[in-house]
Short mmCIF file of C-alpha atoms in Angstrom, two decimals:
data_model
loop_
_atom_site.label_atom_id
_atom_site.label_comp_id
_atom_site.label_asym_id
_atom_site.label_seq_id
_atom_site.Cartn_x
_atom_site.Cartn_y
_atom_site.Cartn_z
CA UNK R 1447 122.04 123.63 95.75
CA UNK R 1448 118.87 122.52 94.43
CA UNK R 1449 117.64 118.83 94.76
CA UNK R 1450 115.58 116.77 92.11
CA UNK R 1451 113.90 113.90 93.28
CA UNK R 1452 111.61 113.17 90.39
CA UNK R 1453 111.76 110.11 89.07
CA UNK R 1454 112.67 109.32 85.46
CA UNK R 1455 110.22 106.34 85.89
CA UNK R 1456 107.47 107.30 88.06
CA UNK R 1457 105.65 103.88 87.70
CA UNK R 1458 109.18 102.79 89.65
CA UNK R 1459 108.08 104.24 92.59
CA UNK R 1460 106.50 100.92 94.48
CA UNK R 1461 108.95 99.05 93.27
CA UNK R 1462 112.06 101.63 94.91
CA UNK R 1463 109.37 101.54 98.07
CA UNK R 1464 110.01 97.90 98.44
CA UNK R 1465 113.52 98.07 97.65
CA UNK R 1466 114.13 99.95 100.72
CA UNK R 1467 112.19 97.99 102.96
CA UNK R 1468 113.65 95.13 101.90
CA UNK R 1469 117.03 96.40 102.54
CA UNK R 1470 116.33 97.99 105.64
CA UNK R 1471 115.17 94.41 106.82
CA UNK R 1472 118.26 93.05 105.87
CA UNK R 1473 119.90 95.69 107.99
CA UNK R 1474 118.00 95.08 110.80
CA UNK R 1475 116.86 98.79 110.60
CA UNK R 1476 113.76 99.41 111.96
CA UNK R 1477 111.77 101.63 108.89
CA UNK R 1478 108.34 101.87 108.69
CA UNK R 1479 106.94 102.24 105.04
CA UNK R 1480 104.06 104.08 105.38
CA UNK R 1481 104.93 106.00 108.43
CA UNK R 1482 106.81 108.71 109.93
CA UNK R 1483 110.83 107.81 110.05
CA UNK R 1484 112.16 110.98 111.23
CA UNK R 1485 113.52 108.45 114.01
CA UNK R 1486 116.29 107.10 111.92
CA UNK R 1487 119.60 108.05 112.81
CA UNK R 1488 121.52 109.68 109.54
CA UNK R 1489 124.15 106.49 109.53
CA UNK R 1490 120.60 103.88 109.14
CA UNK R 1491 119.55 105.95 106.23
CA UNK R 1492 122.40 106.69 104.91
CA UNK R 1493 123.27 102.80 104.78
CA UNK R 1494 119.53 102.10 103.33
CA UNK R 1495 120.64 104.37 100.68
CA UNK R 1496 123.31 103.15 100.01
CA UNK R 1497 122.55 99.95 99.72
CA UNK R 1498 119.71 100.52 97.20
CA UNK R 1499 122.50 102.37 95.13
CA UNK R 1500 124.87 99.35 95.20
CA UNK R 1501 121.63 96.87 94.23
CA UNK R 1502 120.26 99.01 91.44
CA UNK R 1503 124.04 99.45 89.84
CA UNK R 1504 124.18 95.49 90.15
CA UNK R 1505 120.86 95.60 88.35
CA UNK R 1506 122.28 97.67 85.87
CA UNK R 1507 125.41 95.88 85.24
CA UNK R 1508 123.47 92.36 85.17
CA UNK R 1509 121.40 94.13 82.33
CA UNK R 1510 124.15 95.40 80.42
CA UNK R 1511 125.83 92.23 80.58
CA UNK R 1512 123.03 90.46 78.28
CA UNK R 1513 123.54 93.27 75.59
CA UNK R 1514 126.96 92.43 75.21
CA UNK R 1515 126.55 89.03 74.47
#
């Protein structure tokens, strides 16, 4: 299965990277934004990714609530 990691909005890359750093800090995971992170465990990487997804869904839900008013 081919993976497509292309951003729909390329300008969002900096915001997504910042979100990744914030979540790693919240979870006390040693993440280096501009360095090698191959030492992260699969569990830690998954926790960061899962929390990013959860946060993005929350943001989308909040925006949709604003449209329904």
